[in-house]
């Protein structure tokens, strides 16, 4: 009896085809959140303020194919660089695999269900505001710690 090993266990991120790469996105929406950087320490702080293209319920981009034209500083993860890795939450599949970790139990490729992302508390769906409702000067008032539960 032959056992099929999942592609993410046999291929590096660089070896994955487009469909495999895209399937690694768990749809949590965390990468679409505004981040603030401490000028002295370089530490990043995530906010509960999302890009205007993020559907704050479904956690999917409203215009994924043209997102860079509409939001020039949108994170494009391929190729994945060290600078991009630090912009991703610890729960992110791309970051986990790049760091030699396994996908979490709640990842849809592991669980077989997209709902486990929300059940585990990883999804930002229903927990964030669109940037359309927050003045840039107020971003610091929306700093949150998304990484205190469910990341593993």
Short mmCIF file of C-alpha atoms in Angstrom, two decimals:
data_model
loop_
_atom_site.label_atom_id
_atom_site.label_comp_id
_atom_site.label_asym_id
_atom_site.label_seq_id
_atom_site.Cartn_x
_atom_site.Cartn_y
_atom_site.Cartn_z
CA UNK A 1 0.00 0.00 0.00
CA UNK A 2 1.45 3.30 -1.11
CA UNK A 3 1.23 6.33 1.14
CA UNK A 4 1.18 9.73 -0.54
CA UNK A 5 3.36 12.28 1.23
CA UNK A 6 1.93 15.82 1.10
CA UNK A 7 3.77 18.18 -1.26
CA UNK A 8 4.72 20.59 1.54
CA UNK A 9 6.73 17.80 3.17
CA UNK A 10 8.63 16.85 0.01
CA UNK A 11 9.19 20.20 -1.72
CA UNK A 12 10.87 23.39 -0.67
CA UNK A 13 8.88 26.59 -1.01
CA UNK A 14 10.97 27.44 -4.08
CA UNK A 15 10.08 24.11 -5.73
CA UNK A 16 6.32 24.50 -5.38
CA UNK A 17 4.17 25.26 -8.39
CA UNK A 18 1.68 28.13 -8.32
CA UNK A 19 -1.28 25.98 -7.22
CA UNK A 20 0.70 24.41 -4.38
CA UNK A 21 2.02 27.81 -3.28
CA UNK A 22 -1.42 29.39 -3.25
CA UNK A 23 -2.94 26.46 -1.36
CA UNK A 24 -0.57 27.18 1.55
CA UNK A 25 -2.48 30.36 2.33
CA UNK A 26 -4.86 29.47 5.14
CA UNK A 27 -6.98 32.60 4.59
CA UNK A 28 -6.47 33.99 8.10
CA UNK A 29 -6.04 37.59 6.88
CA UNK A 30 -3.21 38.37 9.32
CA UNK A 31 -0.76 39.34 6.57
CA UNK A 32 -3.23 42.01 5.40
CA UNK A 33 -3.11 43.87 8.70
CA UNK A 34 -1.25 47.11 9.16
CA UNK A 35 1.99 46.74 11.03
CA UNK A 36 3.90 49.38 12.95
CA UNK A 37 7.66 49.21 13.42
CA UNK A 38 9.48 50.56 16.45
CA UNK A 39 12.13 52.86 14.97
CA UNK A 40 14.63 52.04 17.72
CA UNK A 41 14.26 48.29 18.13
CA UNK A 42 12.87 47.31 14.73
CA UNK A 43 10.16 45.30 16.49
CA UNK A 44 6.93 44.88 14.51
CA UNK A 45 3.50 45.36 16.02
CA UNK A 46 0.38 44.09 14.28
CA UNK A 47 -2.80 46.14 14.40
CA UNK A 48 -6.48 45.26 14.09
CA UNK A 49 -6.65 47.47 11.00
CA UNK A 50 -6.82 45.72 7.65
CA UNK A 51 -6.07 46.73 4.10
CA UNK A 52 -9.11 48.18 2.39
CA UNK A 53 -9.15 45.26 -0.06
CA UNK A 54 -9.55 42.64 2.67
CA UNK A 55 -13.09 41.39 3.11
CA UNK A 56 -13.11 41.57 6.90
CA UNK A 57 -15.60 38.68 7.20
CA UNK A 58 -14.26 36.13 4.72
CA UNK A 59 -10.60 37.24 5.08
CA UNK A 60 -10.09 37.12 1.32
CA UNK A 61 -8.79 39.87 -0.90
CA UNK A 62 -11.53 41.58 -2.88
CA UNK A 63 -9.21 41.97 -5.90
CA UNK A 64 -6.37 39.49 -5.48
CA UNK A 65 -5.20 39.51 -9.13
CA UNK A 66 -4.85 43.35 -9.19
CA UNK A 67 -4.01 43.98 -5.53
CA UNK A 68 -0.57 45.42 -6.26
CA UNK A 69 -1.95 47.98 -8.67
CA UNK A 70 -4.44 49.13 -6.04
CA UNK A 71 -2.21 48.76 -2.97
CA UNK A 72 1.42 49.25 -4.04
CA UNK A 73 2.86 48.10 -0.69
CA UNK A 74 0.80 44.89 -0.61
CA UNK A 75 2.92 41.96 0.52
CA UNK A 76 3.85 39.74 -2.41
CA UNK A 77 5.39 36.65 -0.89
CA UNK A 78 7.04 35.08 -3.88
CA UNK A 79 9.99 34.96 -3.72
CA UNK A 80 9.97 34.74 0.05
CA UNK A 81 12.75 36.87 1.50
CA UNK A 82 13.96 37.30 5.08
CA UNK A 83 12.36 40.77 5.17
CA UNK A 84 9.02 39.37 4.06
CA UNK A 85 9.22 36.54 6.60
CA UNK A 86 9.42 38.99 9.46
CA UNK A 87 6.24 40.67 8.18
CA UNK A 88 4.30 37.41 8.48
CA UNK A 89 2.73 36.17 11.70
CA UNK A 90 4.30 33.10 13.35
CA UNK A 91 1.17 31.12 12.43
CA UNK A 92 1.63 31.66 8.67
CA UNK A 93 2.24 28.47 6.68
CA UNK A 94 4.90 30.13 4.53
CA UNK A 95 6.80 31.25 7.61
CA UNK A 96 6.32 27.94 9.42
CA UNK A 97 7.70 25.95 6.49
CA UNK A 98 10.57 28.40 5.90
CA UNK A 99 11.51 27.99 9.58
CA UNK A 100 11.43 24.18 9.33
CA UNK A 101 8.18 23.79 11.27
CA UNK A 102 5.14 21.69 10.37
CA UNK A 103 1.79 23.11 9.33
CA UNK A 104 -0.50 23.55 12.33
CA UNK A 105 -3.37 21.15 13.01
CA UNK A 106 -5.91 23.79 12.02
CA UNK A 107 -4.41 24.49 8.57
CA UNK A 108 -6.94 23.46 5.89
CA UNK A 109 -4.37 21.24 4.15
CA UNK A 110 -3.99 19.28 7.41
CA UNK A 111 -7.53 19.41 8.79
CA UNK A 112 -9.30 19.09 5.45
CA UNK A 113 -11.61 21.99 6.36
CA UNK A 114 -11.32 25.74 5.94
CA UNK A 115 -13.40 26.31 9.07
CA UNK A 116 -10.65 25.14 11.42
CA UNK A 117 -8.75 28.40 10.86
CA UNK A 118 -11.61 30.31 12.45
CA UNK A 119 -12.32 27.62 15.06
CA UNK A 120 -8.71 27.81 16.28
CA UNK A 121 -8.92 31.58 16.63
CA UNK A 122 -6.37 32.20 13.89
CA UNK A 123 -8.66 34.03 11.47
CA UNK A 124 -9.08 37.77 11.90
CA UNK A 125 -12.53 37.53 10.32
CA UNK A 126 -14.99 39.71 12.19
CA UNK A 127 -12.24 41.01 14.49
CA UNK A 128 -10.74 43.85 12.45
CA UNK A 129 -11.59 47.21 10.94
CA UNK A 130 -10.91 48.29 7.42
CA UNK A 131 -8.37 51.06 7.00
CA UNK A 132 -11.22 53.09 5.53
CA UNK A 133 -12.49 53.67 9.08
CA UNK A 134 -9.20 54.46 10.84
CA UNK A 135 -7.10 57.59 10.46
CA UNK A 136 -3.41 56.70 9.93
CA UNK A 137 -2.48 58.75 13.01
CA UNK A 138 -4.70 56.43 15.08
CA UNK A 139 -3.07 53.13 14.04
CA UNK A 140 -1.10 52.88 17.30
CA UNK A 141 -4.42 52.78 19.17
CA UNK A 142 -5.24 49.52 17.39
CA UNK A 143 -2.14 47.43 18.18
CA UNK A 144 -3.09 43.86 19.17
CA UNK A 145 -1.37 40.60 20.02
CA UNK A 146 -2.80 38.02 17.64
CA UNK A 147 -0.28 35.39 18.63
CA UNK A 148 -1.31 34.40 22.15
CA UNK A 149 -3.39 31.34 21.29
CA UNK A 150 -3.95 28.70 18.66
CA UNK A 151 -0.74 29.24 16.71
CA UNK A 152 0.30 25.64 17.22
#
